[in-house]
Amino acid sequence: QVQLVESGGGLVQPGGSLRLSCAASGRIFAVNVMGWYRQAPGKQRELVSTISSGGSTTYADPVKGRFTISRDNAKNTVYLQMNSLKPEDTAVYYCNADYKVTALQRTWVSNWGQGTQVTVSS
């Protein structure tokens, strides 16, 4: 079973920064796209950012220019550097990864982390 474990959330003042990490562990042959999503109270989970194994990135419009996604393929870890945080960034942030456990697996399997709380408040 592959597990995704997030860390780095917390309470920060508006304008501050946080760095989230998510490490995939277990029986892994390959990891494809990794990404971050968030869910604020009373709202649906939304995409924040994704990064392919080759380093191609996407960002949701609200975070462009403020958040930076990166990954360490050797460690199967994805990061999210969040700068200039705003109160509307407050949410539970979830990591997601598409992976294969063997070379014979035909399709990518998607899994989620347990989430880490980010609160932006003065």
Short mmCIF file of N, CA and C in Angstrom, two decimals:
data_model
loop_
_atom_site.label_atom_id
_atom_site.label_comp_id
_atom_site.label_asym_id
_atom_site.label_seq_id
_atom_site.Cartn_x
_atom_site.Cartn_y
_atom_site.Cartn_z
N GLN A 1 0.84 -1.18 0.00
CA GLN A 1 0.00 0.00 0.00
C GLN A 1 0.89 1.24 0.00
N VAL A 2 0.59 2.16 -0.89
CA VAL A 2 1.35 3.40 -0.96
C VAL A 2 0.69 4.44 -0.07
N GLN A 3 1.49 5.11 0.73
CA GLN A 3 0.98 6.15 1.62
C GLN A 3 1.57 7.50 1.23
N LEU A 4 0.75 8.53 1.36
CA LEU A 4 1.19 9.91 1.16
C LEU A 4 1.07 10.62 2.49
N VAL A 5 2.15 11.20 2.95
CA VAL A 5 2.16 11.87 4.25
C VAL A 5 2.57 13.32 4.06
N GLU A 6 1.63 14.22 4.42
CA GLU A 6 1.90 15.66 4.30
C GLU A 6 2.44 16.21 5.62
N SER A 7 3.16 17.29 5.50
CA SER A 7 3.64 18.00 6.69
C SER A 7 3.88 19.46 6.30
N GLY A 8 3.98 20.31 7.33
CA GLY A 8 4.34 21.70 7.09
C GLY A 8 3.22 22.70 7.26
N GLY A 9 2.01 22.24 7.53
CA GLY A 9 0.92 23.17 7.74
C GLY A 9 1.06 23.90 9.06
N GLY A 10 0.17 24.87 9.27
CA GLY A 10 0.20 25.61 10.52
C GLY A 10 -0.53 26.92 10.43
N LEU A 11 -0.32 27.75 11.43
CA LEU A 11 -0.93 29.07 11.51
C LEU A 11 0.11 30.12 11.11
N VAL A 12 -0.29 31.00 10.22
CA VAL A 12 0.62 32.04 9.75
C VAL A 12 -0.16 33.33 9.55
N GLN A 13 0.50 34.46 9.73
CA GLN A 13 -0.15 35.75 9.53
C GLN A 13 -0.25 36.08 8.04
N PRO A 14 -1.22 36.90 7.67
CA PRO A 14 -1.29 37.33 6.26
C PRO A 14 0.02 37.93 5.80
N GLY A 15 0.41 37.54 4.58
CA GLY A 15 1.69 37.97 4.03
C GLY A 15 2.83 37.03 4.34
N GLY A 16 2.59 36.07 5.20
CA GLY A 16 3.63 35.13 5.59
C GLY A 16 3.80 34.00 4.60
N SER A 17 4.68 33.06 4.96
CA SER A 17 5.01 31.94 4.08
C SER A 17 4.95 30.61 4.85
N LEU A 18 4.67 29.57 4.10
CA LEU A 18 4.72 28.20 4.61
C LEU A 18 5.22 27.30 3.49
N ARG A 19 5.85 26.19 3.87
CA ARG A 19 6.27 25.20 2.88
C ARG A 19 5.68 23.86 3.27
N LEU A 20 4.87 23.31 2.39
CA LEU A 20 4.29 21.99 2.59
C LEU A 20 5.13 20.93 1.91
N SER A 21 5.18 19.77 2.54
CA SER A 21 5.88 18.62 1.96
C SER A 21 4.93 17.43 1.93
N CYS A 22 5.13 16.55 0.96
CA CYS A 22 4.34 15.32 0.87
C CYS A 22 5.24 14.22 0.34
N ALA A 23 5.43 13.20 1.14
CA ALA A 23 6.28 12.09 0.75
C ALA A 23 5.46 10.84 0.49
N ALA A 24 5.70 10.21 -0.64
CA ALA A 24 5.04 8.94 -0.98
C ALA A 24 5.96 7.80 -0.56
N SER A 25 5.39 6.84 0.16
CA SER A 25 6.19 5.70 0.62
C SER A 25 5.44 4.41 0.40
N GLY A 26 6.19 3.31 0.39
CA GLY A 26 5.60 2.01 0.16
C GLY A 26 6.16 1.40 -1.12
N ARG A 27 5.44 0.43 -1.65
CA ARG A 27 5.89 -0.24 -2.86
C ARG A 27 5.56 0.63 -4.06
N ILE A 28 6.57 1.29 -4.61
CA ILE A 28 6.37 2.21 -5.72
C ILE A 28 7.31 1.86 -6.85
N PHE A 29 6.77 1.70 -8.05
CA PHE A 29 7.60 1.52 -9.23
C PHE A 29 7.87 2.85 -9.90
N ALA A 30 6.82 3.64 -10.02
CA ALA A 30 6.97 4.95 -10.66
C ALA A 30 5.87 5.87 -10.19
N VAL A 31 6.18 7.16 -10.13
CA VAL A 31 5.20 8.20 -9.77
C VAL A 31 5.05 9.13 -10.95
N ASN A 32 3.84 9.41 -11.34
CA ASN A 32 3.58 10.30 -12.48
C ASN A 32 3.30 11.70 -11.95
N VAL A 33 2.10 12.18 -12.13
CA VAL A 33 1.77 13.53 -11.68
C VAL A 33 1.56 13.55 -10.16
N MET A 34 2.10 14.57 -9.52
CA MET A 34 1.85 14.84 -8.11
C MET A 34 1.21 16.22 -8.01
N GLY A 35 0.37 16.39 -7.02
CA GLY A 35 -0.29 17.68 -6.94
C GLY A 35 -0.80 18.01 -5.56
N TRP A 36 -1.21 19.25 -5.43
CA TRP A 36 -1.80 19.76 -4.19
C TRP A 36 -3.21 20.26 -4.48
N TYR A 37 -4.11 19.92 -3.58
CA TYR A 37 -5.49 20.38 -3.62
C TYR A 37 -5.80 20.98 -2.25
N ARG A 38 -6.87 21.74 -2.17
CA ARG A 38 -7.27 22.29 -0.88
C ARG A 38 -8.78 22.32 -0.77
N GLN A 39 -9.23 22.28 0.49
CA GLN A 39 -10.66 22.32 0.76
C GLN A 39 -10.90 23.23 1.94
N ALA A 40 -11.60 24.33 1.68
CA ALA A 40 -11.97 25.26 2.74
C ALA A 40 -13.31 24.83 3.33
N PRO A 41 -13.62 25.24 4.57
CA PRO A 41 -14.89 24.86 5.19
C PRO A 41 -16.07 25.26 4.32
N GLY A 42 -16.98 24.31 4.09
CA GLY A 42 -18.17 24.58 3.32
C GLY A 42 -17.96 24.66 1.82
N LYS A 43 -16.75 24.37 1.35
CA LYS A 43 -16.46 24.44 -0.08
C LYS A 43 -15.96 23.10 -0.60
N GLN A 44 -16.02 22.95 -1.91
CA GLN A 44 -15.53 21.73 -2.53
C GLN A 44 -14.00 21.75 -2.61
N ARG A 45 -13.42 20.57 -2.67
CA ARG A 45 -11.98 20.47 -2.85
C ARG A 45 -11.62 21.03 -4.22
N GLU A 46 -10.55 21.82 -4.27
CA GLU A 46 -10.14 22.44 -5.52
C GLU A 46 -8.66 22.22 -5.79
N LEU A 47 -8.33 22.22 -7.06
CA LEU A 47 -6.94 22.05 -7.46
C LEU A 47 -6.14 23.30 -7.13
N VAL A 48 -4.95 23.11 -6.60
CA VAL A 48 -4.03 24.22 -6.34
C VAL A 48 -2.90 24.21 -7.37
N SER A 49 -2.23 23.07 -7.49
CA SER A 49 -1.08 23.01 -8.38
C SER A 49 -0.71 21.56 -8.65
N THR A 50 -0.15 21.30 -9.84
CA THR A 50 0.34 19.97 -10.16
C THR A 50 1.73 20.06 -10.79
N ILE A 51 2.44 18.93 -10.72
CA ILE A 51 3.76 18.86 -11.36
C ILE A 51 3.95 17.45 -11.90
N SER A 52 4.41 17.37 -13.15
CA SER A 52 4.63 16.07 -13.76
C SER A 52 6.00 15.54 -13.36
N SER A 53 6.26 14.28 -13.72
CA SER A 53 7.55 13.70 -13.41
C SER A 53 8.68 14.42 -14.14
N GLY A 54 8.34 15.06 -15.25
CA GLY A 54 9.33 15.81 -16.01
C GLY A 54 9.48 17.25 -15.57
N GLY A 55 8.64 17.68 -14.63
CA GLY A 55 8.77 19.03 -14.08
C GLY A 55 7.79 20.05 -14.63
N SER A 56 6.88 19.65 -15.51
CA SER A 56 5.87 20.59 -16.00
C SER A 56 4.88 20.90 -14.91
N THR A 57 4.54 22.18 -14.77
CA THR A 57 3.69 22.61 -13.66
C THR A 57 2.42 23.30 -14.14
N THR A 58 1.39 23.24 -13.30
CA THR A 58 0.17 23.99 -13.50
C THR A 58 -0.20 24.65 -12.17
N TYR A 59 -0.86 25.79 -12.25
CA TYR A 59 -1.30 26.50 -11.05
C TYR A 59 -2.72 27.01 -11.24
N ALA A 60 -3.50 26.97 -10.18
CA ALA A 60 -4.80 27.62 -10.19
C ALA A 60 -4.58 29.13 -10.19
N ASP A 61 -5.49 29.86 -10.84
CA ASP A 61 -5.32 31.30 -10.97
C ASP A 61 -5.12 32.02 -9.63
N PRO A 62 -5.86 31.65 -8.56
CA PRO A 62 -5.72 32.39 -7.29
C PRO A 62 -4.32 32.30 -6.66
N VAL A 63 -3.52 31.32 -7.06
CA VAL A 63 -2.21 31.14 -6.41
C VAL A 63 -1.04 31.46 -7.33
N LYS A 64 -1.33 31.77 -8.59
CA LYS A 64 -0.25 32.06 -9.53
C LYS A 64 0.58 33.24 -9.05
N GLY A 65 1.89 33.08 -9.12
CA GLY A 65 2.79 34.14 -8.69
C GLY A 65 3.08 34.13 -7.21
N ARG A 66 2.34 33.34 -6.43
CA ARG A 66 2.56 33.29 -4.98
C ARG A 66 3.03 31.91 -4.52
N PHE A 67 2.54 30.86 -5.16
CA PHE A 67 2.88 29.49 -4.79
C PHE A 67 3.82 28.89 -5.83
N THR A 68 4.72 28.04 -5.37
CA THR A 68 5.64 27.33 -6.25
C THR A 68 5.66 25.85 -5.88
N ILE A 69 5.39 25.00 -6.87
CA ILE A 69 5.43 23.56 -6.64
C ILE A 69 6.75 23.01 -7.16
N SER A 70 7.29 22.03 -6.47
CA SER A 70 8.52 21.37 -6.90
C SER A 70 8.49 19.93 -6.42
N ARG A 71 9.41 19.11 -6.90
CA ARG A 71 9.44 17.72 -6.47
C ARG A 71 10.85 17.18 -6.51
N ASP A 72 11.07 16.16 -5.70
CA ASP A 72 12.32 15.41 -5.69
C ASP A 72 11.97 14.00 -6.10
N ASN A 73 12.24 13.64 -7.34
CA ASN A 73 11.83 12.33 -7.84
C ASN A 73 12.55 11.20 -7.11
N ALA A 74 13.76 11.42 -6.68
CA ALA A 74 14.51 10.37 -5.97
C ALA A 74 13.87 10.04 -4.64
N LYS A 75 13.18 11.02 -4.05
CA LYS A 75 12.54 10.82 -2.75
C LYS A 75 11.02 10.67 -2.87
N ASN A 76 10.50 10.71 -4.10
CA ASN A 76 9.04 10.66 -4.30
C ASN A 76 8.33 11.67 -3.42
N THR A 77 8.86 12.87 -3.41
CA THR A 77 8.35 13.92 -2.54
C THR A 77 8.00 15.16 -3.36
N VAL A 78 6.88 15.78 -3.02
CA VAL A 78 6.45 17.01 -3.66
C VAL A 78 6.36 18.09 -2.60
N TYR A 79 6.69 19.32 -3.01
CA TYR A 79 6.68 20.45 -2.10
C TYR A 79 5.76 21.55 -2.64
N LEU A 80 5.28 22.37 -1.73
CA LEU A 80 4.51 23.54 -2.14
C LEU A 80 4.99 24.71 -1.29
N GLN A 81 5.71 25.63 -1.92
CA GLN A 81 6.14 26.84 -1.25
C GLN A 81 5.06 27.88 -1.42
N MET A 82 4.53 28.35 -0.31
CA MET A 82 3.42 29.30 -0.34
C MET A 82 3.89 30.62 0.25
N ASN A 83 3.91 31.65 -0.57
CA ASN A 83 4.31 32.99 -0.15
C ASN A 83 3.14 33.96 -0.24
N SER A 84 3.28 35.09 0.41
CA SER A 84 2.24 36.12 0.38
C SER A 84 0.87 35.54 0.68
N LEU A 85 0.80 34.76 1.73
CA LEU A 85 -0.45 34.06 2.07
C LEU A 85 -1.55 35.04 2.44
N LYS A 86 -2.76 34.67 2.06
CA LYS A 86 -3.94 35.47 2.31
C LYS A 86 -4.93 34.67 3.17
N PRO A 87 -5.82 35.34 3.88
CA PRO A 87 -6.83 34.60 4.66
C PRO A 87 -7.64 33.62 3.81
N GLU A 88 -7.85 33.95 2.55
CA GLU A 88 -8.63 33.05 1.69
C GLU A 88 -7.85 31.79 1.29
N ASP A 89 -6.58 31.71 1.65
CA ASP A 89 -5.81 30.49 1.44
C ASP A 89 -6.04 29.48 2.56
N THR A 90 -6.76 29.88 3.59
CA THR A 90 -7.04 28.98 4.71
C THR A 90 -7.84 27.78 4.23
N ALA A 91 -7.33 26.59 4.50
CA ALA A 91 -7.96 25.35 4.04
C ALA A 91 -7.16 24.17 4.54
N VAL A 92 -7.73 22.99 4.37
CA VAL A 92 -6.95 21.76 4.52
C VAL A 92 -6.34 21.46 3.16
N TYR A 93 -5.02 21.28 3.14
CA TYR A 93 -4.30 21.01 1.90
C TYR A 93 -4.01 19.53 1.80
N TYR A 94 -4.37 18.96 0.65
CA TYR A 94 -4.21 17.53 0.40
C TYR A 94 -3.22 17.30 -0.73
N CYS A 95 -2.40 16.29 -0.53
CA CYS A 95 -1.47 15.85 -1.56
C CYS A 95 -2.11 14.72 -2.35
N ASN A 96 -1.82 14.68 -3.64
CA ASN A 96 -2.31 13.60 -4.50
C ASN A 96 -1.18 13.13 -5.41
N ALA A 97 -1.14 11.84 -5.67
CA ALA A 97 -0.11 11.30 -6.57
C ALA A 97 -0.68 10.17 -7.40
N ASP A 98 -0.25 10.10 -8.65
CA ASP A 98 -0.58 8.99 -9.54
C ASP A 98 0.66 8.10 -9.63
N TYR A 99 0.49 6.81 -9.38
CA TYR A 99 1.65 5.95 -9.31
C TYR A 99 1.35 4.55 -9.84
N LYS A 100 2.42 3.80 -10.06
CA LYS A 100 2.34 2.39 -10.40
C LYS A 100 3.21 1.62 -9.41
N VAL A 101 2.76 0.44 -9.03
CA VAL A 101 3.54 -0.36 -8.08
C VAL A 101 4.41 -1.39 -8.79
N THR A 102 4.11 -1.71 -10.05
CA THR A 102 4.94 -2.62 -10.83
C THR A 102 5.02 -2.11 -12.27
N ALA A 103 5.99 -2.62 -13.02
CA ALA A 103 6.15 -2.25 -14.42
C ALA A 103 5.02 -2.82 -15.28
N LEU A 104 4.36 -3.87 -14.77
CA LEU A 104 3.30 -4.52 -15.55
C LEU A 104 1.95 -3.80 -15.40
N GLN A 105 1.87 -2.90 -14.43
CA GLN A 105 0.60 -2.20 -14.20
C GLN A 105 0.28 -1.31 -15.39
N ARG A 106 -0.94 -1.43 -15.93
CA ARG A 106 -1.29 -0.70 -17.15
C ARG A 106 -1.72 0.72 -16.89
N THR A 107 -2.37 0.96 -15.78
CA THR A 107 -2.90 2.30 -15.51
C THR A 107 -2.32 2.85 -14.21
N TRP A 108 -2.33 4.17 -14.13
CA TRP A 108 -1.86 4.84 -12.93
C TRP A 108 -2.96 4.78 -11.86
N VAL A 109 -2.55 4.59 -10.62
CA VAL A 109 -3.46 4.61 -9.48
C VAL A 109 -3.29 5.94 -8.77
N SER A 110 -4.40 6.52 -8.32
CA SER A 110 -4.36 7.80 -7.64
C SER A 110 -4.61 7.60 -6.15
N ASN A 111 -3.85 8.30 -5.32
CA ASN A 111 -4.03 8.21 -3.89
C ASN A 111 -3.91 9.59 -3.25
N TRP A 112 -4.48 9.73 -2.06
CA TRP A 112 -4.51 11.00 -1.36
C TRP A 112 -3.81 10.89 -0.01
N GLY A 113 -3.25 12.01 0.42
CA GLY A 113 -2.75 12.10 1.78
C GLY A 113 -3.89 12.43 2.73
N GLN A 114 -3.56 12.52 4.03
CA GLN A 114 -4.58 12.75 5.04
C GLN A 114 -4.93 14.22 5.20
N GLY A 115 -4.13 15.09 4.63
CA GLY A 115 -4.40 16.53 4.69
C GLY A 115 -3.62 17.21 5.80
N THR A 116 -3.30 18.48 5.58
CA THR A 116 -2.64 19.30 6.58
C THR A 116 -3.31 20.67 6.59
N GLN A 117 -3.60 21.16 7.79
CA GLN A 117 -4.34 22.40 7.94
C GLN A 117 -3.42 23.60 7.76
N VAL A 118 -3.85 24.54 6.93
CA VAL A 118 -3.18 25.83 6.77
C VAL A 118 -4.17 26.91 7.17
N THR A 119 -3.81 27.72 8.15
CA THR A 119 -4.66 28.79 8.61
C THR A 119 -3.90 30.10 8.49
N VAL A 120 -4.50 31.04 7.77
CA VAL A 120 -3.88 32.36 7.58
C VAL A 120 -4.75 33.38 8.31
N SER A 121 -4.23 33.90 9.39
CA SER A 121 -5.02 34.80 10.23
C SER A 121 -4.10 35.67 11.07
N SER A 122 -4.57 36.89 11.33
CA SER A 122 -3.82 37.78 12.21
C SER A 122 -4.32 37.66 13.65
#
